[in-house]
Each structure stands twice: as structure tokens, then as C-alpha cells.
Amino acid sequence: MNTPIPPPPGAPDWEHCVHRSDSGDDLVSCPGVRVSGQAACLAHLADADRDAYLAGLAPGADIDHRGTPFTESLLDALLAALRGPATGGPLLGDAQFDSATFQGDAGFDSATFKGNAHFGSVTFKRAARFRSAIFQRDAGFKSATFQGDAGFQWATFQGDAKFESATFKSDVWFKSAVFKSRAQFDSTTFHGDAWFDSTTFLLTAYFDSAAFENNAGFESATFQGDAWFVRAVFERALSLGPAVCAGSVFLSGAMFGSPVTLSFAARRLLCQRTRWSSMVELRLRYATVVFTDAVLEYPLTIAAQTDPFICFDGQPVAEQALANAPDTAVRIASLRGVDAAHLVLADVDLSECLLTGTVHLDQLRLEGTCSFATVPSGTHWQRWHPVRFTQRRTLAEEHHWRARQPTAVQGWNTAVAGAAHVGPAQLAPVYRALRKSFEDGKNEPGAADFYYGEMEMRRHDRTSTTRAERGLLHGYWLLSGYGLRASRALGWLTAGMLLTIMLMMGFGLPQESPKQEATGTVPSGGGRVTFEIDKDDPQNPTQDRFTGKRFEKALNVTLNSVVFRSSGQDLTTAGTYIEMTSRLLEPTLLALAVLAIRGRIKR
């Protein structure tokens, strides 16, 4: 007497197959879904019943073979029954293969899936081939296991391609495949090489938490939307790209365990909290890079690529997806929280980069042409007086701080959303570290701008700089721009000399040069005469003081005072003090001017 056969442990919720054992004595079950009108799955139907079922199929028919164990010959027979006369390849409607097992090679080459293709939790024990297959609706391979090679070359996914949590134990090829909707590879594990060369993603591609244990090839891949690699793991990838992304490439939280070269032409590259455990080179075009809190254990280089990337076959990578980009410049948006001791930047734009909080910034290496923000150009009116800034390189955060001030002039850039507000106390150490970095690189003229910025922040810092120190810094800035503005020092020197000349002509030179007088005494009865020679004190001028002759004498006194020399002229008491003062101040201004010129030409 036959009793009901319970479903196998963990069997899905469908009518499972019941069939005779190989010995023919007992009834057993398997996870396969029953063929309509039968008690067994396709794999365990009687030969006559299977032939009848296959004969009744037509190209484009819906099929349901969930949980069915397929041999290679059984799958070939099923696909032959669905082969379309127009394309010569299998034509399937809604195809359900969830939890099925393919024991031999699974050949779906050139197949067309007009409905949804369900391959969730499928196990391919040998090769799985979907070359040139067309999925007109969603293709679901969630939690599928590919034990052999998997080939999806030239496949077209018109609906969503769902490979979440899939496992590829050998190599997989998606070369020249086209994903017209979302491509979802979240938590997918690639034990072998994963080749996405020349693949096109028309919408967002998700590789979040994916694990690439070997090569991850994306050469000439094109992402029309965003490319998400958040928390992905690249254990032994040698290169990633060159690829083109019209949106953003998200590498935040990703881990790279071996030396790798990343080549991207993308609008944005986000590497927040990305961990780089070996040497890395990022070669970029068009990209704005966010590197906040990235962890660098070995040297890492971010370099701008001037010319288009070249593939291994010698052909340039097509960049039509970025045709509307303003330029190919690479911009660094943030290095906050990064240990810059291992960081090299080459030919990048740092005008919008947030640098406060960067560790070992003094060891940052800047190669090529790295640009910074500059001060507003032209003359601006601030309340009642004009303001003009001497051109220098500045930090983006100084722009943000100055733009927040009530008296800010136009031209200072405001902070972007999410940028923390920092002030002079935080910016002064950043300028100091960059100055040291330039000085260590033997670029003294380049370091001068950052020294100027450091002094400016100290002058405006009301928290850690005392009032007396701020006063000294203000005077230093006013007289010579912290010893860096030769024109300012020379201007003050010229003004001082003119003032000295005027004061000398008005008060310093006597009315007339004092004349010597001799008086003699002839003692009675002697032939010896003794003379006492004295000189009158210089008399303050009372008549016309501003004459050509007096100007010449005043100019002589002033020029001698510039080089610490006494003019030897007879001066009034006021003139003596005027000369002493000028001999102190004017040589100092001359020295500041010489110092500023030297700072600009020193190598």
C-alpha cells in the first residue's frame, strides 16, 4: 500500500515530483516541480510522457521546471523543442528554472527569453553558456551557483539583470554584453576571473559587497549611469578599467588587497573609507574625487590622464558618454581624514579640496601642475574704502570662511553642502603643512603663498593668537605683506623717503650752514698767539624752505640714511632726530623688499 510521500527537506513550496526509485520498488520524491497533468518532474517522466510533453511545446511557450535536475541531453531536448525557425535559437516565454540543477553543460546560446527568466538558486555543475542570449524582460539569477565557466558574451538584458548573491566558482565572461536596465551583482562572489570588457550598462550597475578574488576586467566598459562598488572586495585584481562612467563610480568602503591600477573617465569617484592595502595608481579623466577617510597602507598616486585611455589592442577608449563634460580636468573634493604620508597627486585641481583633518599633510607630494583656488581678482569696495587682493594660492576652506564674514567681498566661494565650518585656528596648521611640503620639494616660490596664508590665518585668529601678536602681524602685513610683497615694501620705502625729504627741507636743514669764527688773545709782552675756533649752532630755517638747493641736500641725507650712513650734513636738532629715525626705518623697508624678491626667485 502506497503512502503519501513527504517533500524532501527544504523543498520549495510547489508540487514536488514523486517517482519510482531506480529499483522500481519504492516511490521517492525530488525537488522538481511536476509537469502539468503528471506526478513527476520532466527528469523523471516516463519516456513516452516526456516525448509527448516535448512534442506539445511550441517556440515562445511558457515553461516551469523549477527544482528539476537536468542532464545535458535532457536540456538539449527541451531547447530543441523550443527552437524558433527565424533565429535558429531557442525561443522561450516565461521560463522558470528556480532551484534547478544542471548536471552537464547548460547551453542557452542565442536563446531568446520573451518573458521573465527565473534562474534563482540554480546550480550549474559544469559550463553555463548564454552567449548572444536575449532577455526581453527580467533575468533572475539570484543565489545561483556556477561551478564551471559561465559565458554571457554579447548577451542583451532588456529588463533587470539580477545576480545578487550569485557564486561564480570559475571564470565568467560578460564581454560585450548590454544591460539596458539595472544590473544587480550585489554580494556576488567571483572566485575566478570576471571579465566585463566592452560591456555596456545603460542604467545603474550595482556591485555592492561583491567579492572579486581574481582579475576584475572592465576594459572599455561603459556605464551610462552610476557604478556602485560600495564595500566590494578586490583581492588580487591587477587592473580595473579603463572604463567610462557618465555618472559616479562609488568605491566607498571597498577593499583592495593587491597592487592595482584603476583607470576611469567618470564625472565623480567616491572613495570614502576605502581601504588600499597595497600600491595603487588611479589614472583619471573628468573626475571629481572624494577621498574622505580613505586608508592608505602603501603609496597611492592620483594622476590626471591628459590623453584618452588606450586599450590593449591599441584603440582609444570611446568617451561619447562624457561628451557634455566641461573639460577633462581631475578635481579633488576632499582629503579629510586621509594619512597623506603615502599620497602623491599629479596634475590635479585642488581649488575645491577640503584639507582640514588630513594627517601628515606636510608629507604630501605634489607632482606636475597642481592648481589651488585663488583670491578674488580686481578691486572691490568694502564699506568706504577699496580692497584689492594680491594674487596667491588659497585653500577652499579659506574661501568658505571669508565668504561667511559680514564684510566679505564678492568672489569668495561659499561652502558646499556638508562641508564643516572651520576658521583661522584650523586653517593655519594646514597652510603650515603645505608650506613645508613645498619647501621639502625645493619649491620655495610655491611655498611662499602658503606662508602668506598661514600668516593671514594667524592674524585673523582671535582664539589662540594674542592681541599683541595680532598687532605685530598686522604691521608686518601692512608694511611688506609678511615679507612677501616687494611692491608694498618699496611703496612704503618711497613714501618714507619722500616724507623724510619733506621733513628735512622743512625742519631738518639749517637756514644757512654755520660758519667758523676765530678769536685770538695776545698776551702782553709775549710773542705767542692762541686762537679758539668755535662753530655756531645750526639755526632753524625761517625764510623759504623749499628750494632746489635745500631739496638736493635733503635728498642726500635721505639716500644716505637708507644704507645706514650719516650724510655729514649740518642739521638742526629736529633734523638729527629725523635722520636717526629714517636710518632705522628705511633700511628695514629696503631689506623687506629684497627679502620678498628673493622669496619669489629662490630655488
Coordinates of N, CA and C in Angstrom, one line a residue, residues 205-379:
A205 N 24.6 50.2 -12.4 CA 25.2 48.9 -12.2 C 25.6 48.7 -10.7
Y206 N 25.1 47.7 -10.1 CA 25.3 47.5 -8.6 C 26.2 46.3 -8.4
F207 N 27.4 46.6 -7.8 CA 28.3 45.6 -7.4 C 28.6 45.7 -5.9
D208 N 27.6 46.2 -5.1 CA 27.8 46.4 -3.7 C 28.1 45.1 -3.0
S209 N 29.2 45.1 -2.2 CA 29.6 44.0 -1.4 C 30.0 42.8 -2.2
A210 N 30.2 43.0 -3.5 CA 30.7 41.9 -4.4 C 32.2 41.6 -4.0
A211 N 32.6 40.3 -4.2 CA 33.9 39.9 -3.9 C 34.6 39.4 -5.2
F212 N 35.7 40.0 -5.6 CA 36.4 39.6 -6.8 C 37.8 39.0 -6.3
E213 N 37.9 37.7 -6.3 CA 39.1 37.0 -5.8 C 40.2 37.0 -6.8
N214 N 39.9 37.2 -8.0 CA 41.0 37.3 -9.1 C 40.8 38.5 -9.9
N215 N 41.1 38.4 -11.2 CA 41.0 39.6 -12.0 C 39.6 40.1 -12.2
A216 N 39.5 41.4 -12.2 CA 38.2 42.1 -12.5 C 38.4 42.9 -13.7
G217 N 38.0 42.5 -14.9 CA 38.3 43.2 -16.1 C 37.1 44.0 -16.5
F218 N 37.3 45.3 -16.6 CA 36.3 46.2 -17.1 C 36.9 47.1 -18.2
E219 N 37.8 46.6 -19.0 CA 38.4 47.4 -20.1 C 37.3 47.8 -21.1
S220 N 37.3 49.1 -21.4 CA 36.3 49.6 -22.3 C 34.9 49.5 -21.9
A221 N 34.6 49.1 -20.7 CA 33.2 49.1 -20.2 C 32.7 50.5 -20.1
T222 N 31.4 50.6 -20.4 CA 30.7 51.9 -20.4 C 29.5 51.9 -19.5
F223 N 29.5 52.8 -18.5 CA 28.4 53.0 -17.6 C 27.7 54.3 -17.9
Q224 N 26.5 54.1 -18.5 CA 25.7 55.4 -18.8 C 25.1 56.0 -17.5
G225 N 25.0 55.2 -16.5 CA 24.5 55.6 -15.2 C 25.6 55.6 -14.1
D226 N 25.3 55.3 -12.9 CA 26.3 55.1 -11.8 C 26.8 53.7 -11.8
A227 N 28.0 53.6 -11.2 CA 28.6 52.3 -11.0 C 28.9 52.1 -9.5
W228 N 28.2 51.2 -8.9 CA 28.3 51.1 -7.4 C 29.1 49.8 -7.1
F229 N 30.3 50.1 -6.4 CA 31.2 49.1 -5.9 C 31.3 49.3 -4.4
V230 N 30.3 49.7 -3.7 CA 30.4 50.0 -2.3 C 30.7 48.7 -1.5
R231 N 31.7 48.8 -0.7 CA 32.1 47.6 0.2 C 32.5 46.4 -0.6
A232 N 32.8 46.6 -1.9 CA 33.3 45.5 -2.7 C 34.7 45.1 -2.3
V233 N 35.1 43.9 -2.5 CA 36.4 43.4 -2.2 C 37.1 42.9 -3.4
F234 N 38.3 43.5 -3.6 CA 39.2 43.2 -4.8 C 40.5 42.6 -4.2
E235 N 40.6 41.3 -4.2 CA 41.7 40.6 -3.5 C 43.0 40.6 -4.4
R236 N 42.8 40.2 -5.6 CA 44.0 40.1 -6.5 C 43.8 40.8 -7.8
A237 N 43.0 41.8 -7.9 CA 42.8 42.5 -9.2 C 44.1 43.2 -9.6
L238 N 44.5 43.1 -10.8 CA 45.7 43.8 -11.3 C 45.3 45.1 -11.9
S239 N 44.1 45.2 -12.5 CA 43.7 46.5 -13.1 C 42.2 46.5 -13.1
L240 N 41.7 47.7 -13.1 CA 40.2 48.0 -13.1 C 40.0 49.1 -14.1
G241 N 39.5 48.7 -15.3 CA 39.4 49.7 -16.4 C 40.5 49.5 -17.4
P242 N 40.7 50.5 -18.3 CA 40.0 51.8 -18.4 C 38.5 51.6 -18.7
A243 N 37.7 52.3 -18.0 CA 36.3 52.3 -18.1 C 35.7 53.8 -18.2
V244 N 34.5 53.9 -18.7 CA 33.9 55.2 -18.9 C 32.6 55.2 -18.1
C245 N 32.4 56.2 -17.3 CA 31.2 56.3 -16.5 C 30.6 57.7 -16.6
A246 N 29.4 57.8 -17.1 CA 28.7 59.1 -17.3 C 28.2 59.6 -16.0
G247 N 28.1 58.8 -15.0 CA 27.7 59.2 -13.6 C 28.8 59.1 -12.6
S248 N 28.5 58.5 -11.5 CA 29.5 58.4 -10.4 C 30.0 57.0 -10.2
V249 N 31.2 56.8 -9.9 CA 31.8 55.5 -9.5 C 31.9 55.5 -8.0
F250 N 31.2 54.6 -7.3 CA 31.2 54.5 -5.9 C 32.1 53.4 -5.5
L251 N 33.2 53.7 -4.8 CA 34.1 52.7 -4.3 C 34.2 52.9 -2.7
S252 N 33.3 53.5 -2.2 CA 33.3 53.8 -0.7 C 33.2 52.5 0.0
G253 N 34.1 52.3 1.0 CA 34.1 51.1 1.8 C 34.7 49.9 1.1
A254 N 35.1 50.0 -0.1 CA 35.7 48.9 -0.8 C 37.1 48.6 -0.3
M255 N 37.6 47.4 -0.5 CA 38.9 47.0 -0.1 C 39.7 46.4 -1.3
F256 N 41.0 46.9 -1.4 CA 41.9 46.4 -2.4 C 43.1 45.8 -1.7
G257 N 43.3 44.5 -2.0 CA 44.3 43.7 -1.3 C 45.6 43.5 -2.0
S258 N 45.7 44.0 -3.2 CA 46.9 43.8 -4.0 C 47.2 45.0 -4.9
P259 N 48.4 45.1 -5.4 CA 48.7 46.3 -6.3 C 47.7 46.3 -7.5
V260 N 47.2 47.5 -7.8 CA 46.2 47.6 -8.8 C 46.3 49.0 -9.4
T261 N 45.9 49.0 -10.7 CA 45.8 50.3 -11.4 C 44.3 50.5 -11.8
L262 N 43.7 51.6 -11.4 CA 42.4 51.9 -11.7 C 42.4 53.1 -12.7
S263 N 41.7 52.9 -13.8 CA 41.6 53.9 -14.9 C 40.2 54.2 -15.2
F264 N 39.7 55.4 -14.9 CA 38.3 55.7 -15.1 C 38.2 57.1 -15.7
A265 N 37.3 57.2 -16.7 CA 36.9 58.5 -17.2 C 35.4 58.6 -16.6
A266 N 35.3 59.4 -15.6 CA 34.0 59.5 -14.9 C 33.8 60.9 -14.3
R267 N 32.5 61.2 -14.1 CA 32.2 62.5 -13.5 C 32.6 62.6 -12.1
R268 N 32.4 61.5 -11.3 CA 32.7 61.5 -9.9 C 33.3 60.2 -9.5
L269 N 34.2 60.2 -8.6 CA 34.8 59.0 -8.0 C 34.8 59.1 -6.5
L270 N 34.0 58.3 -5.8 CA 33.8 58.4 -4.4 C 34.5 57.3 -3.7
C271 N 35.5 57.6 -2.9 CA 36.3 56.6 -2.2 C 36.3 56.9 -0.7
Q272 N 35.2 57.1 -0.1 CA 35.1 57.3 1.3 C 35.3 56.0 2.1
R273 N 36.3 56.1 3.0 CA 36.6 54.9 3.8 C 37.0 53.7 3.0
T274 N 37.5 53.9 1.8 CA 38.1 52.8 1.0 C 39.4 52.4 1.6
R275 N 39.7 51.1 1.6 CA 41.0 50.6 2.2 C 41.9 50.1 1.1
W276 N 43.1 50.7 1.0 CA 44.0 50.3 0.0 C 45.2 49.6 0.7
S277 N 45.3 48.3 0.6 CA 46.3 47.5 1.3 C 47.6 47.3 0.5
S278 N 47.7 47.9 -0.6 CA 48.9 47.7 -1.4 C 49.1 48.9 -2.3
M279 N 50.1 49.0 -3.2 CA 50.3 50.1 -4.0 C 49.2 50.2 -5.0
V280 N 48.8 51.5 -5.3 CA 47.7 51.8 -6.1 C 48.0 53.0 -7.0
E281 N 47.6 52.9 -8.2 CA 47.6 54.1 -9.1 C 46.3 54.4 -9.7
L282 N 45.7 55.5 -9.5 CA 44.5 56.0 -10.0 C 44.7 56.9 -11.2
R283 N 44.4 56.5 -12.4 CA 44.6 57.4 -13.5 C 43.2 57.8 -14.0
L284 N 42.9 59.1 -14.0 CA 41.5 59.6 -14.1 C 41.4 60.6 -15.2
R285 N 40.2 60.8 -15.7 CA 39.8 61.9 -16.6 C 38.5 62.3 -16.1
Y286 N 38.2 63.6 -16.2 CA 36.9 64.3 -16.0 C 36.5 64.2 -14.5
A287 N 37.1 63.5 -13.7 CA 36.5 63.1 -12.4 C 36.7 64.1 -11.3
T288 N 35.7 64.2 -10.4 CA 35.8 64.9 -9.1 C 35.9 63.8 -8.1
V289 N 37.0 63.8 -7.3 CA 37.3 62.7 -6.4 C 37.1 63.1 -5.0
V290 N 36.3 62.2 -4.3 CA 36.1 62.4 -2.8 C 36.9 61.2 -2.2
F291 N 37.9 61.6 -1.3 CA 38.7 60.6 -0.7 C 38.6 60.6 0.8
T292 N 37.5 61.1 1.3 CA 37.4 61.3 2.8 C 37.6 60.0 3.5
D293 N 38.5 60.0 4.5 CA 38.7 58.9 5.5 C 39.2 57.6 4.8
A294 N 39.8 57.8 3.6 CA 40.4 56.6 2.9 C 41.6 56.2 3.7
V295 N 41.9 54.9 3.7 CA 43.0 54.3 4.4 C 44.1 53.8 3.4
L296 N 45.3 54.4 3.5 CA 46.4 54.1 2.6 C 47.5 53.5 3.4
E297 N 47.8 52.2 3.1 CA 48.9 51.5 3.8 C 50.1 51.5 2.9
Y298 N 50.0 51.8 1.7 CA 51.2 51.9 0.8 C 51.0 53.1 -0.1
P299 N 52.1 53.4 -0.9 CA 52.0 54.6 -1.8 C 50.8 54.5 -2.7
L300 N 50.1 55.6 -2.9 CA 48.9 55.7 -3.7 C 49.1 57.0 -4.6
T301 N 48.9 56.9 -5.9 CA 49.0 58.0 -6.8 C 47.7 58.3 -7.4
I302 N 47.3 59.6 -7.4 CA 46.1 60.0 -8.1 C 46.6 61.0 -9.2
A303 N 46.5 60.6 -10.5 CA 47.1 61.3 -11.6 C 46.0 61.6 -12.6
A304 N 46.1 62.8 -13.2 CA 45.2 63.1 -14.3 C 45.8 62.6 -15.6
Q305 N 44.9 62.0 -16.4 CA 45.3 61.5 -17.7 C 45.0 62.5 -18.8
T306 N 46.0 63.0 -19.4 CA 45.8 64.1 -20.4 C 45.1 63.5 -21.7
D307 N 45.6 62.5 -22.2 CA 45.0 61.9 -23.4 C 44.0 60.8 -23.1
P308 N 43.2 60.4 -24.1 CA 42.2 59.3 -23.8 C 43.0 58.0 -23.5
F309 N 42.3 57.2 -22.8 CA 42.9 55.9 -22.4 C 43.1 55.0 -23.7
I310 N 44.1 54.2 -23.7 CA 44.3 53.3 -24.8 C 44.1 51.8 -24.3
C311 N 43.4 51.1 -25.0 CA 43.2 49.7 -24.7 C 44.4 48.8 -25.1
F312 N 44.3 47.5 -24.7 CA 45.4 46.7 -25.0 C 45.5 46.4 -26.5
D313 N 44.5 46.6 -27.2 CA 44.5 46.4 -28.7 C 45.0 47.7 -29.4
G314 N 45.4 48.7 -28.6 CA 45.9 49.9 -29.2 C 44.8 51.0 -29.6
Q315 N 43.5 50.6 -29.4 CA 42.5 51.6 -29.7 C 42.1 52.4 -28.5
P316 N 41.8 53.7 -28.8 CA 41.4 54.6 -27.7 C 40.0 54.2 -27.1
V317 N 39.8 54.4 -25.9 CA 38.5 54.1 -25.2 C 37.5 55.2 -25.7
A318 N 36.4 54.8 -26.1 CA 35.3 55.8 -26.5 C 34.8 56.5 -25.3
E319 N 34.7 57.8 -25.4 CA 34.2 58.7 -24.3 C 33.0 59.5 -24.7
Q320 N 32.1 58.9 -25.6 CA 31.0 59.7 -26.0 C 30.0 59.9 -24.8
A321 N 30.0 59.0 -23.8 CA 29.2 59.2 -22.7 C 29.5 60.5 -21.9
L322 N 30.7 61.0 -22.1 CA 31.1 62.2 -21.4 C 31.2 63.4 -22.3
A323 N 30.5 63.4 -23.4 CA 30.7 64.4 -24.4 C 30.3 65.8 -23.9
N324 N 29.3 65.8 -22.9 CA 28.9 67.1 -22.4 C 29.7 67.6 -21.2
A325 N 30.7 66.9 -20.8 CA 31.5 67.3 -19.7 C 32.3 68.6 -20.1
P326 N 32.5 69.5 -19.1 CA 33.1 70.8 -19.4 C 34.6 70.7 -19.8
D327 N 35.3 69.8 -19.2 CA 36.7 69.6 -19.5 C 37.1 68.2 -18.9
T328 N 38.4 67.9 -19.2 CA 38.9 66.6 -18.7 C 39.7 66.7 -17.4
A329 N 39.6 67.8 -16.8 CA 40.4 68.0 -15.5 C 39.9 67.1 -14.4
V330 N 40.9 66.7 -13.6 CA 40.6 65.9 -12.4 C 40.6 66.8 -11.2
R331 N 39.5 66.8 -10.4 CA 39.4 67.7 -9.2 C 39.3 66.8 -8.0
I332 N 40.1 67.2 -7.0 CA 40.0 66.5 -5.7 C 39.0 67.3 -4.8
A333 N 38.0 66.7 -4.3 CA 37.0 67.4 -3.5 C 37.3 67.3 -2.0
S334 N 37.9 66.2 -1.5 CA 38.1 66.1 -0.1 C 39.2 65.1 0.1
L335 N 40.1 65.5 1.1 CA 41.1 64.5 1.6 C 41.1 64.5 3.1
R336 N 40.0 64.8 3.7 CA 39.8 64.8 5.1 C 39.9 63.4 5.7
G337 N 40.7 63.3 6.7 CA 40.8 62.0 7.4 C 41.8 61.1 6.7
V338 N 42.5 61.5 5.7 CA 43.5 60.7 5.0 C 44.9 60.9 5.5
D339 N 45.6 59.8 5.7 CA 47.1 60.0 6.0 C 47.8 60.2 4.7
A340 N 48.3 61.4 4.5 CA 48.9 61.8 3.2 C 50.3 61.4 3.1
A341 N 50.9 60.7 4.1 CA 52.3 60.3 4.0 C 52.6 59.4 2.8
H342 N 51.6 58.7 2.3 CA 51.8 57.8 1.2 C 51.1 58.3 -0.1
L343 N 50.6 59.6 -0.1 CA 49.8 60.1 -1.2 C 50.6 60.9 -2.1
V344 N 50.4 60.7 -3.4 CA 51.0 61.5 -4.5 C 49.9 62.0 -5.4
L345 N 49.9 63.3 -5.6 CA 48.9 63.9 -6.5 C 49.7 64.5 -7.7
A346 N 49.2 64.2 -8.9 CA 49.8 64.7 -10.1 C 48.8 65.3 -11.0
D347 N 49.0 66.6 -11.4 CA 48.3 67.3 -12.4 C 46.8 67.4 -12.0
V348 N 46.5 67.6 -10.8 CA 45.1 67.6 -10.3 C 44.7 69.1 -9.9
D349 N 43.4 69.3 -9.8 CA 42.9 70.6 -9.4 C 42.4 70.5 -7.9
L350 N 43.1 71.3 -7.0 CA 42.8 71.3 -5.6 C 42.0 72.5 -5.2
S351 N 41.4 73.2 -6.1 CA 40.8 74.5 -5.8 C 39.5 74.3 -4.9
E352 N 38.9 73.2 -4.9 CA 37.7 72.9 -4.1 C 38.0 71.8 -3.0
C353 N 39.2 71.5 -2.8 CA 39.6 70.4 -1.9 C 39.5 70.8 -0.5
L354 N 38.8 69.9 0.3 CA 38.8 70.1 1.8 C 40.0 69.4 2.4
L355 N 40.9 70.2 3.1 CA 42.1 69.6 3.6 C 42.2 69.6 5.1
T356 N 41.4 70.3 5.8 CA 41.5 70.2 7.3 C 41.1 68.8 7.8
G357 N 41.9 68.3 8.7 CA 41.8 67.0 9.1 C 42.6 66.0 8.4
T358 N 43.4 66.4 7.4 CA 44.3 65.5 6.7 C 45.5 65.3 7.6
V359 N 45.9 64.0 7.7 CA 47.1 63.7 8.6 C 48.4 63.7 7.7
H360 N 49.5 64.2 8.3 CA 50.8 64.2 7.7 C 50.7 64.9 6.3
L361 N 50.0 66.0 6.3 CA 49.8 66.8 5.1 C 51.2 67.4 4.6
D362 N 52.1 67.6 5.6 CA 53.4 68.1 5.2 C 54.2 67.1 4.4
Q363 N 53.8 65.8 4.3 CA 54.5 64.8 3.5 C 53.8 64.5 2.2
L364 N 52.7 65.3 1.9 CA 52.0 65.1 0.7 C 53.0 65.5 -0.5
R365 N 53.0 64.7 -1.5 CA 53.8 65.0 -2.7 C 52.9 65.5 -3.8
L366 N 53.2 66.7 -4.4 CA 52.5 67.2 -5.5 C 53.4 67.2 -6.7
E367 N 53.0 66.6 -7.8 CA 53.8 66.5 -9.0 C 53.1 67.2 -10.1
G368 N 53.8 67.6 -11.1 CA 53.2 68.2 -12.3 C 52.6 69.6 -11.9
T369 N 51.5 69.8 -12.5 CA 50.8 71.1 -12.3 C 49.5 70.8 -11.4
C370 N 49.6 71.2 -10.2 CA 48.5 71.0 -9.2 C 48.0 72.4 -8.9
S371 N 46.8 72.8 -9.2 CA 46.3 74.1 -9.0 C 45.4 74.2 -7.8
F372 N 45.5 75.4 -7.2 CA 44.7 75.7 -6.0 C 43.7 76.9 -6.3
A373 N 42.9 77.2 -5.4 CA 42.0 78.3 -5.6 C 42.8 79.6 -5.4
T374 N 42.3 80.7 -6.0 CA 43.0 82.0 -5.9 C 42.0 83.0 -5.3
V375 N 42.6 84.1 -4.9 CA 41.8 85.2 -4.2 C 41.0 85.9 -5.3
P376 N 39.9 86.6 -4.9 CA 39.1 87.4 -5.9 C 40.0 88.4 -6.6
S377 N 39.8 88.5 -7.9 CA 40.6 89.5 -8.7 C 39.9 90.8 -8.8
G378 N 40.6 91.8 -9.2 CA 40.1 93.1 -9.3 C 40.0 93.9 -8.0
T379 N 39.4 95.1 -8.1 CA 39.2 96.0 -6.9 C 37.8 95.9 -6.5

